[in-house]
CSV table of N, CA, C and O in Angstrom, one decimal:
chain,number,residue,atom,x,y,z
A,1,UNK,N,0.8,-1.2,0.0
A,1,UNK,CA,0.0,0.0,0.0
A,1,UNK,C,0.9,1.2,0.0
A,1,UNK,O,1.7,1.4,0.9
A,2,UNK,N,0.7,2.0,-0.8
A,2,UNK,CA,0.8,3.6,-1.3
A,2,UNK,C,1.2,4.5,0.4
A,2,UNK,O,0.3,4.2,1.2
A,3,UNK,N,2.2,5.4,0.9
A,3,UNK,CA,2.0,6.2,1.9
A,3,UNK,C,0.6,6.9,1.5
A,3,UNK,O,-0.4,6.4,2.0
A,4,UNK,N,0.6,7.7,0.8
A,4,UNK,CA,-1.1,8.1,-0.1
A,4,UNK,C,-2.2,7.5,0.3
A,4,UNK,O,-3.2,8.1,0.8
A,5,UNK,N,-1.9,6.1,0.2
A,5,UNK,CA,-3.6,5.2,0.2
A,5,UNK,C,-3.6,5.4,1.5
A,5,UNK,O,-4.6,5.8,2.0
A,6,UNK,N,-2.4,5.1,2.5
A,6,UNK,CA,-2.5,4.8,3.9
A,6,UNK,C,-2.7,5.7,4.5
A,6,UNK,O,-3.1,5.4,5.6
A,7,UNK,N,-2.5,7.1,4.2
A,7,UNK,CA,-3.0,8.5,4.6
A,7,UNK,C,-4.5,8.8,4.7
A,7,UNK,O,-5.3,9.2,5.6
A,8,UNK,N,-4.6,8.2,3.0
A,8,UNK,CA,-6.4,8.5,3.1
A,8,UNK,C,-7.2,7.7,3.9
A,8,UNK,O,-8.2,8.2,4.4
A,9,UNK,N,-6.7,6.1,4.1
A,9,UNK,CA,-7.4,5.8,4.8
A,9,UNK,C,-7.2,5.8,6.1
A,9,UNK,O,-8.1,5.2,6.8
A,10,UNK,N,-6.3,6.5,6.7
A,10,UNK,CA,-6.4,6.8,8.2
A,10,UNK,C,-6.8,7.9,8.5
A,10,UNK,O,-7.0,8.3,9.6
A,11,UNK,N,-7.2,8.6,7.5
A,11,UNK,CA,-8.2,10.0,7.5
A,11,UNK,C,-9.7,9.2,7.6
A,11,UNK,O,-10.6,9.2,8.4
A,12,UNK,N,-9.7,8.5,6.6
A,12,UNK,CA,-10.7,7.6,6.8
A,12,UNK,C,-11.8,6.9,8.2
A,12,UNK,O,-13.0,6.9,8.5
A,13,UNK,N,-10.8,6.5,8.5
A,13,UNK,CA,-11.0,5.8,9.9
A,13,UNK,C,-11.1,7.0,10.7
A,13,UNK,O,-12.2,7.1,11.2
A,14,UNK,N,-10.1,8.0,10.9
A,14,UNK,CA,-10.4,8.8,11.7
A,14,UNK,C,-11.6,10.0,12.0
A,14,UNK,O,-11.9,10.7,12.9
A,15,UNK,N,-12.1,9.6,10.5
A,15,UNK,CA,-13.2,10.9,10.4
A,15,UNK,C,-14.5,10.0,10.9
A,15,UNK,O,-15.2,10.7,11.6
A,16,UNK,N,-14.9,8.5,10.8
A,16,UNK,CA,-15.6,7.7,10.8
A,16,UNK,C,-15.3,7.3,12.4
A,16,UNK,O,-16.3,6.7,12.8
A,17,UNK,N,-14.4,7.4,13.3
A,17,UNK,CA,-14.3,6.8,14.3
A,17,UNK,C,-14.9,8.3,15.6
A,17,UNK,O,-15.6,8.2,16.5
A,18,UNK,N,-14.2,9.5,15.0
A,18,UNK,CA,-14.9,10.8,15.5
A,18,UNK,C,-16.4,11.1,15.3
A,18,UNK,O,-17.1,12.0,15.8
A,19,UNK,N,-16.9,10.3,14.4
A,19,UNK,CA,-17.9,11.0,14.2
A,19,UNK,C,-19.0,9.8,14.7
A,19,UNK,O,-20.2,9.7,14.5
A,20,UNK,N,-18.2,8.6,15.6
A,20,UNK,CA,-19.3,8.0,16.5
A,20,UNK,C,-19.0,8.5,18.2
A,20,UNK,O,-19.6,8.3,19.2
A,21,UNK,N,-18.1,9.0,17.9
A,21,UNK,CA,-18.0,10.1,19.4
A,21,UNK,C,-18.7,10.9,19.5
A,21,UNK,O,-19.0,11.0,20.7
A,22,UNK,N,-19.3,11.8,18.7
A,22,UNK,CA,-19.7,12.5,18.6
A,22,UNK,C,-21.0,12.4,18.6
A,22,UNK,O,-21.8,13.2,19.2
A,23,UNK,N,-21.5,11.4,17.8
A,23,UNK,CA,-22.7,10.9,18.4
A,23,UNK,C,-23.3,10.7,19.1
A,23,UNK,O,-24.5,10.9,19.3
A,24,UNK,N,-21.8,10.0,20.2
A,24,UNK,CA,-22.4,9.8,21.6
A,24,UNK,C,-22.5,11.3,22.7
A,24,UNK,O,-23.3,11.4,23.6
A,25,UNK,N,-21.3,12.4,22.3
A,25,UNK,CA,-21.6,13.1,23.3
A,25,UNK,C,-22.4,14.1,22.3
A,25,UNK,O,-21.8,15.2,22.2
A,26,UNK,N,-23.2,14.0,21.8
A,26,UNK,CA,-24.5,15.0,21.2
A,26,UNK,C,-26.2,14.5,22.0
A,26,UNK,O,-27.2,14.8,22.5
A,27,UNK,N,-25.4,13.4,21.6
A,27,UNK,CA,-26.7,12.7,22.7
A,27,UNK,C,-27.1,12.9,24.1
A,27,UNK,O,-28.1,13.2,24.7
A,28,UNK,N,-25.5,12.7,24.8
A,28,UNK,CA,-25.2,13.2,26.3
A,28,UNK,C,-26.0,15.2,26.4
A,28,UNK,O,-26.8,15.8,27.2
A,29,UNK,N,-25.4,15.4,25.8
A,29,UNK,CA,-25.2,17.2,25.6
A,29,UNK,C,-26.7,16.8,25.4
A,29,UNK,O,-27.0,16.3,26.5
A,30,UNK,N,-27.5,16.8,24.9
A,30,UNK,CA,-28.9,17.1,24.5
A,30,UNK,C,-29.6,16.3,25.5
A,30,UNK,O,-30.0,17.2,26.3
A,31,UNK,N,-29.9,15.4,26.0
A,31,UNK,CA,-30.3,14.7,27.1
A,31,UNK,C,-30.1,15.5,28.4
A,31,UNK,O,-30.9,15.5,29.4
A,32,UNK,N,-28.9,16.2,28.4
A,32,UNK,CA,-28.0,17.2,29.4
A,32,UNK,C,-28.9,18.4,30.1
A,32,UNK,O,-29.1,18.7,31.2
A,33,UNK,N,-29.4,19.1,28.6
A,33,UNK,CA,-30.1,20.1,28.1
A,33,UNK,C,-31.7,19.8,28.3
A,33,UNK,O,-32.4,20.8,28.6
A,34,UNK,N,-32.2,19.0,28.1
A,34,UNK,CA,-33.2,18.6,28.6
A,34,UNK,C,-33.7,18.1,29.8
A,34,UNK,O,-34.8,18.4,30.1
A,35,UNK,N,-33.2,17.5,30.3
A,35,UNK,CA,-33.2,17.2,31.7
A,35,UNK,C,-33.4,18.7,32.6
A,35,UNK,O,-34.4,18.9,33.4
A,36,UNK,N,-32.2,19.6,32.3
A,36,UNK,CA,-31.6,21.3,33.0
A,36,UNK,C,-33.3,22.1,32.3
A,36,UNK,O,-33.9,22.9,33.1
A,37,UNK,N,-33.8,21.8,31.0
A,37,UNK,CA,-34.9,22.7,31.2
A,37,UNK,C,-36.1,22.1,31.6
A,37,UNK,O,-36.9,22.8,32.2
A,38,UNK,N,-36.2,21.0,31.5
A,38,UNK,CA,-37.3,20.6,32.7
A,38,UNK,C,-37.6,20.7,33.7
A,38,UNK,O,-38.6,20.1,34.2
A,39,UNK,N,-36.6,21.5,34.6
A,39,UNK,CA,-36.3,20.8,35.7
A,39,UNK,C,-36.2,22.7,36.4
A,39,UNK,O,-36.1,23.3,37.5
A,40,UNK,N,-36.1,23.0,35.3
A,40,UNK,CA,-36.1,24.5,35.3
A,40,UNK,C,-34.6,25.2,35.7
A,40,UNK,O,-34.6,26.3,36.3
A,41,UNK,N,-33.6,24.5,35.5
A,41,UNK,CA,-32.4,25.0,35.9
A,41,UNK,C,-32.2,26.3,35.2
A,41,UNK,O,-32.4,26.5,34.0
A,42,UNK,N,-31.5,27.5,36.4
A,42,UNK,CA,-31.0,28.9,35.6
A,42,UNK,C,-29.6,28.1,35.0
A,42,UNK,O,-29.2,27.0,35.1
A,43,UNK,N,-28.9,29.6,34.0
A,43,UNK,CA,-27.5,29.1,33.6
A,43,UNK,C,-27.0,29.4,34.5
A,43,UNK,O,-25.9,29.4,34.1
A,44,UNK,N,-26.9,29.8,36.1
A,44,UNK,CA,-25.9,29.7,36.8
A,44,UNK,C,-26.1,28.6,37.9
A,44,UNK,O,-25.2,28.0,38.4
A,45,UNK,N,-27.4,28.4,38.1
A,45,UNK,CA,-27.8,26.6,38.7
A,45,UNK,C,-26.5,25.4,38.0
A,45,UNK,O,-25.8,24.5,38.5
A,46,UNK,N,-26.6,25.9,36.3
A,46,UNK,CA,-25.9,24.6,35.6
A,46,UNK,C,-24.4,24.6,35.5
A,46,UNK,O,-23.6,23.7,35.4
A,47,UNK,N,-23.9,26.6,35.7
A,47,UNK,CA,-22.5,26.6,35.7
A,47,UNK,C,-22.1,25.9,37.2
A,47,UNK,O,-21.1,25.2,37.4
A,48,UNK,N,-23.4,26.2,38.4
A,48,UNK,CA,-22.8,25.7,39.6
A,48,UNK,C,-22.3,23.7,39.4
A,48,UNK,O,-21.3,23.1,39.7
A,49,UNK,N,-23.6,23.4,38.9
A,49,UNK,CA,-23.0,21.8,38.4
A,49,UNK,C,-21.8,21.2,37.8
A,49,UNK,O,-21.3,20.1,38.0
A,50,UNK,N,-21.3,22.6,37.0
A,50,UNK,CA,-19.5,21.9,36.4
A,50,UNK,C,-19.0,22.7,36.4
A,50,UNK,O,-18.4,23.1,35.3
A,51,UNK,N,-18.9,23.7,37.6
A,51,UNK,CA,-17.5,23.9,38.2
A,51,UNK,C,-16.6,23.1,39.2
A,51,UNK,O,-17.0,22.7,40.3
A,52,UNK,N,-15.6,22.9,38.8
A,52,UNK,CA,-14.7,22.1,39.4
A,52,UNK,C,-14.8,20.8,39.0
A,52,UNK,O,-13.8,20.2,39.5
A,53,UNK,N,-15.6,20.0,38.4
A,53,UNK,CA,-16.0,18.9,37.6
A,53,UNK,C,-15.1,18.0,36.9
A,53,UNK,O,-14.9,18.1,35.7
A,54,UNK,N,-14.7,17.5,37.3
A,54,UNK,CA,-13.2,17.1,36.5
A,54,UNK,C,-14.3,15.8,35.1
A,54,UNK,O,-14.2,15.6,33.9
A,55,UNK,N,-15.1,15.1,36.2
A,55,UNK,CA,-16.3,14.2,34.9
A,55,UNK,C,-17.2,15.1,33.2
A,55,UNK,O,-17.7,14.7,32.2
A,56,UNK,N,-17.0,16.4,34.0
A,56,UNK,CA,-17.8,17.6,33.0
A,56,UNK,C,-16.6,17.8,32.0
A,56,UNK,O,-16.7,17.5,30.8
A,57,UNK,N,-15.7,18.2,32.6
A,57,UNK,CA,-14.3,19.0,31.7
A,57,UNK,C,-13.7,17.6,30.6
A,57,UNK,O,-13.5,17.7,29.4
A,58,UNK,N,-13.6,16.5,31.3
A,58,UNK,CA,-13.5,15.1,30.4
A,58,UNK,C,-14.3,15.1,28.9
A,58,UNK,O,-14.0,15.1,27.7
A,59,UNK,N,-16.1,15.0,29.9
A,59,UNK,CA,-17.1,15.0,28.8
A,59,UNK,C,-16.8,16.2,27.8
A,59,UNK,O,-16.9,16.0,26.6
A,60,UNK,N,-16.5,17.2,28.0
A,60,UNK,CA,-17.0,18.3,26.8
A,60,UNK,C,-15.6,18.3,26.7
A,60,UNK,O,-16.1,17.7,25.8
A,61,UNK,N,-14.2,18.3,26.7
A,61,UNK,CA,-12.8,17.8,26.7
A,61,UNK,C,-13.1,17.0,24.9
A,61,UNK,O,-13.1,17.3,23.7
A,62,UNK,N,-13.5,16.0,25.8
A,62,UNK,CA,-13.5,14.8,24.6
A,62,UNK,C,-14.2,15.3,23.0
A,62,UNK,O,-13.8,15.2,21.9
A,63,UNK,N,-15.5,15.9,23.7
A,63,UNK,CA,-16.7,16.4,22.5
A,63,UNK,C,-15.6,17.3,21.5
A,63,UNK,O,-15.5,17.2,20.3
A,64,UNK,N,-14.7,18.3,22.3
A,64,UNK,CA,-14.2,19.3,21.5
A,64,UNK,C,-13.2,18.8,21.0
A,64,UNK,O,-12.6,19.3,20.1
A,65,UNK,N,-12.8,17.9,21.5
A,65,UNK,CA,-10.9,17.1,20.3
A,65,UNK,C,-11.8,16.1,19.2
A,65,UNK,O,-11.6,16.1,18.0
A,66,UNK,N,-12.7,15.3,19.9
A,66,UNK,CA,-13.6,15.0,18.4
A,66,UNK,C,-14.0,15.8,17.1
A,66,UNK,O,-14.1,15.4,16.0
A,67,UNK,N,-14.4,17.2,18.0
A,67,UNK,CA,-15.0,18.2,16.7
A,67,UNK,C,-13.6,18.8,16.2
A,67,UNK,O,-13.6,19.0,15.0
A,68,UNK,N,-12.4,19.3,16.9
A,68,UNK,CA,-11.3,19.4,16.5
A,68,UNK,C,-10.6,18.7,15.5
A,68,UNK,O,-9.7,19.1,14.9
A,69,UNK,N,-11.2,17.2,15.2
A,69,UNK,CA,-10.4,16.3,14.4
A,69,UNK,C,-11.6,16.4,13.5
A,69,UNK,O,-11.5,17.3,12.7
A,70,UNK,N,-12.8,15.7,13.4
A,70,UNK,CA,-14.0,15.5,12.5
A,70,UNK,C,-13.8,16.5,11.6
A,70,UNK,O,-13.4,16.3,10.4
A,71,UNK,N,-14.4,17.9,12.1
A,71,UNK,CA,-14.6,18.8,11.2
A,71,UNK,C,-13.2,18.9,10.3
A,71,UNK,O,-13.2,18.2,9.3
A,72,UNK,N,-12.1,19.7,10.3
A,72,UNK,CA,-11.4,19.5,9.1
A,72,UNK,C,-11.4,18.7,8.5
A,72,UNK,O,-11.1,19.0,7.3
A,73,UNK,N,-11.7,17.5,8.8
A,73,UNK,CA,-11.4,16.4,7.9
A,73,UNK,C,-12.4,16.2,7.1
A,73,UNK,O,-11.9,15.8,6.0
A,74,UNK,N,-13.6,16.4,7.1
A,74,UNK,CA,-15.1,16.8,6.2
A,74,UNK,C,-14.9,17.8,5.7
A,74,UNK,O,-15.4,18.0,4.6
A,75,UNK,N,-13.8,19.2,6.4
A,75,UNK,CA,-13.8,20.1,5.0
A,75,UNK,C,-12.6,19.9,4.0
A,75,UNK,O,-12.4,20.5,2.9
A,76,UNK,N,-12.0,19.2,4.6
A,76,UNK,CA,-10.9,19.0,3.2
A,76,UNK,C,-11.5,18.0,2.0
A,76,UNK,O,-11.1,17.8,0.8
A,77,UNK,N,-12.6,17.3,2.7
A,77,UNK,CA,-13.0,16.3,1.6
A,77,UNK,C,-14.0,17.4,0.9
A,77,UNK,O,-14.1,17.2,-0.4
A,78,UNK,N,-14.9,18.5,1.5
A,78,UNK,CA,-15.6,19.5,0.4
A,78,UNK,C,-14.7,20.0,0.0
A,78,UNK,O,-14.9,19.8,-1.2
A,79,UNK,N,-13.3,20.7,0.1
A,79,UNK,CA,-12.4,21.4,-0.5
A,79,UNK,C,-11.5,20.4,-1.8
A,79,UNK,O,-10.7,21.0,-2.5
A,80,UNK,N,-11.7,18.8,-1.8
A,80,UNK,CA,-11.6,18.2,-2.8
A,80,UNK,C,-12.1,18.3,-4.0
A,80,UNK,O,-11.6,18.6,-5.1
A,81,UNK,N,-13.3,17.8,-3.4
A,81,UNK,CA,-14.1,17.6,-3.9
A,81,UNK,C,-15.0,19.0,-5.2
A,81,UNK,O,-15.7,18.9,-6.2
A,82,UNK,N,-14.6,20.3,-4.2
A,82,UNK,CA,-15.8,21.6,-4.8
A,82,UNK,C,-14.8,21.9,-5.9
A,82,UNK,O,-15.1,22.0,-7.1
A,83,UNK,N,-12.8,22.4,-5.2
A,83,UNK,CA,-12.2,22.9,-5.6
A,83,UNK,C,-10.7,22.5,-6.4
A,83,UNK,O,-10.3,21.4,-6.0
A,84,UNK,N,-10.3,22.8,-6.8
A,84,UNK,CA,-8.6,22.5,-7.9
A,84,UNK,C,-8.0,22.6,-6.2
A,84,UNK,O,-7.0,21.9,-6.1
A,85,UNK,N,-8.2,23.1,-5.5
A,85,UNK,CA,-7.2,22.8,-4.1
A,85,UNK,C,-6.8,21.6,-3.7
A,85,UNK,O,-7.6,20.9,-3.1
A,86,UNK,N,-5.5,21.2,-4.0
A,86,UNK,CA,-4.6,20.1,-3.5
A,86,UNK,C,-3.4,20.1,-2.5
A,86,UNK,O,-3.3,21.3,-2.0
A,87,UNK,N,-2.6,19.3,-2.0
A,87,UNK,CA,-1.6,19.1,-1.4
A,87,UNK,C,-1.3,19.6,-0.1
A,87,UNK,O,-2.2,19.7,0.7
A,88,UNK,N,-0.1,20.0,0.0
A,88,UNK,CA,0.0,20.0,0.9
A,88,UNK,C,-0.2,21.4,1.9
A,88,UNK,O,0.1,21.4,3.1
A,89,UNK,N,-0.8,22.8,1.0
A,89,UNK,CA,-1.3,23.5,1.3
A,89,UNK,C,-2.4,23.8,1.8
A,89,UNK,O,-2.7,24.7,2.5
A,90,UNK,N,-3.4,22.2,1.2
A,90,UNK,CA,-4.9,22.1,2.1
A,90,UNK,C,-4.6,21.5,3.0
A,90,UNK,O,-5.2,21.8,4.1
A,91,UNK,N,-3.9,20.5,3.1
A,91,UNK,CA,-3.5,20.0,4.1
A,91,UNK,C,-3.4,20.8,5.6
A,91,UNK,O,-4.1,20.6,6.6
A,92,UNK,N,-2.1,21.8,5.5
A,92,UNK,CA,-1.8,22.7,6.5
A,92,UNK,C,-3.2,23.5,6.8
A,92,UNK,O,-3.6,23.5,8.0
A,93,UNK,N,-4.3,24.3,5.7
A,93,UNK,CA,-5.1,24.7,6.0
A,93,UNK,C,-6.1,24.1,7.0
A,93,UNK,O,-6.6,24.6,8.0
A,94,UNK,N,-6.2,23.3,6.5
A,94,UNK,CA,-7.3,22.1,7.3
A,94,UNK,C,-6.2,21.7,9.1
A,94,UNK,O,-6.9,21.8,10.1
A,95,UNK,N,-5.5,21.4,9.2
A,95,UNK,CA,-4.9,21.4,10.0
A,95,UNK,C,-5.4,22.5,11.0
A,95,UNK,O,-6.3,22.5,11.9
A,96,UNK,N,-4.6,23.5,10.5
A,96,UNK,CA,-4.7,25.3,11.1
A,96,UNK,C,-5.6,25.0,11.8
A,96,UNK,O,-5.5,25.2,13.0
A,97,UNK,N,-7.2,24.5,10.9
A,97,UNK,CA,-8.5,25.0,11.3
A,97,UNK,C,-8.9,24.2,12.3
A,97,UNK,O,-9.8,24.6,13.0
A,98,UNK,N,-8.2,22.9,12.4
A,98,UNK,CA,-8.6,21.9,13.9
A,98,UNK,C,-7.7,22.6,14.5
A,98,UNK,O,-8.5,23.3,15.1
A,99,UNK,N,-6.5,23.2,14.8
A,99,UNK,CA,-6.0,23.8,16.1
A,99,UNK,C,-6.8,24.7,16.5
A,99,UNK,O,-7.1,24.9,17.7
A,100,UNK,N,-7.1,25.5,15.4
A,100,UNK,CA,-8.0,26.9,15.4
A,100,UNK,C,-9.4,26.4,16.6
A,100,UNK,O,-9.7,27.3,17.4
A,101,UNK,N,-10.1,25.4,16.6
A,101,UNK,CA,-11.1,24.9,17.0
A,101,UNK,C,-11.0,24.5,18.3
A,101,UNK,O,-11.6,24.8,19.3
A,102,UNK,N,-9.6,23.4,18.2
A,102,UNK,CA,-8.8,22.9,19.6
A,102,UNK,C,-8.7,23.5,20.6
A,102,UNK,O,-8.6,23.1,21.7
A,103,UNK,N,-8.6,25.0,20.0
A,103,UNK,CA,-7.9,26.2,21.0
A,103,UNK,C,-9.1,26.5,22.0
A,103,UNK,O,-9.3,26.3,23.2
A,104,UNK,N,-10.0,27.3,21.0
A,104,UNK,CA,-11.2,28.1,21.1
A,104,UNK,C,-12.1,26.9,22.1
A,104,UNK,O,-12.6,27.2,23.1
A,105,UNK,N,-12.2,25.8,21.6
A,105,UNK,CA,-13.3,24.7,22.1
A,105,UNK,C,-12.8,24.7,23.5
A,105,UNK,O,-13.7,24.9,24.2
A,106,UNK,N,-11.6,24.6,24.1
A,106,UNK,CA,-10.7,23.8,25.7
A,106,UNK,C,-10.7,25.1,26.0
A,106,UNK,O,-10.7,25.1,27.2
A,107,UNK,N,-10.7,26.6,25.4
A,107,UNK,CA,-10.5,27.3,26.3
A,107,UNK,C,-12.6,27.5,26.5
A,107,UNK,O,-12.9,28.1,27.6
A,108,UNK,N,-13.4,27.3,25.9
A,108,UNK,CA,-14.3,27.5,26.8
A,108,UNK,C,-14.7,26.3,27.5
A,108,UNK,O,-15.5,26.4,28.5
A,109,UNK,N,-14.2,24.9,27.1
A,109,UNK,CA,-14.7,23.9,28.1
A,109,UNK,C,-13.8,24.5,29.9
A,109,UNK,O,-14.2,24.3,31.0
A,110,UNK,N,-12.5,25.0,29.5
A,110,UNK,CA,-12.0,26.0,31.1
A,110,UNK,C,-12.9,26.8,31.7
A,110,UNK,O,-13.0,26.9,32.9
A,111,UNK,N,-13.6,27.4,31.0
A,111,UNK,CA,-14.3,28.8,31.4
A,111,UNK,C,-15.5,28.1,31.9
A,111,UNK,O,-15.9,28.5,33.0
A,112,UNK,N,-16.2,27.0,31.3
A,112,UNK,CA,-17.2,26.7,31.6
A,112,UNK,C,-17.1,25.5,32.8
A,112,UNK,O,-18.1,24.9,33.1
A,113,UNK,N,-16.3,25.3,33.3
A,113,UNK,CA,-15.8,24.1,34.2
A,113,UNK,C,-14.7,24.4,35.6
A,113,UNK,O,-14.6,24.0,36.8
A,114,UNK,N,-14.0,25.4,34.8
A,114,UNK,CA,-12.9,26.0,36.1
A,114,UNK,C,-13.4,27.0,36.0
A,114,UNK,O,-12.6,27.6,36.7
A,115,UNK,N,-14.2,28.0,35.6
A,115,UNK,CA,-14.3,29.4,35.7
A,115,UNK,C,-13.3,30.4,35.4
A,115,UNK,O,-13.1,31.5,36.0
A,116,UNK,N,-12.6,29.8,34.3
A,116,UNK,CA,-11.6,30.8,33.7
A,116,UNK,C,-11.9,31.9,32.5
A,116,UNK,O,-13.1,32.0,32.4
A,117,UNK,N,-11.5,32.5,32.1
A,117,UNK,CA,-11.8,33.4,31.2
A,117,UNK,C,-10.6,32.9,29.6
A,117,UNK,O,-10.7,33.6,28.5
């Protein structure tokens, strides 16, 4: 097998293995969300729930390195797919954009769990 083939297919696997994580904590997150409005929770009732949380910071931890990895990897295959964009310039782009996500996602799963800014 091709380095090439074995790339795509570990993008493969990878986009396919994230996106049953994701499954699972969308489900969690929405079940989460329903339960808090039924029940009539304010948003500072729910911030009191995961602060200091180390089980909270895991859960939404995980949600955001899954969507950190998933999503670039679905836009490089539209950016195949739409455009003449190749190598290893989309590559780095698509990259950029999971760190870009990585960053932004862990610094609000902090804010929303340690009370950081």
């Amino acid at each position: 097998m091709t380095p090439a083939r074995r790339a795509e297919m570990q993008r493969f696997i990878a986009q396919r293995a994230t996106a049953m994580v994701l499954a699972c904590c969308v489900a969690v997150h929405l079940a989460t969300l329903i339960f808090a409005v039924r029940h009539g929770l304010s948003a500072a009732a729910i911030l009191g729930r995961t602060r200091a949380s180390l089980p909270w910071t895991m859960f939404y931890g995980t949600f955001v390195i899954a969507v950190a990895i998933h999503a670039p990897l679905g836009l490089r295959n539209i950016l195949l797919e739409w455009t003449r964009w190749r190598g290893r310039g989309l590559d780095l782009a698509c990259l950029l954009y999971g760190a870009a996500l990585a960053a932004l996602g862990l610094r609000a799963v902090y804010a929303v769990c340690w009370g950081g800014a």
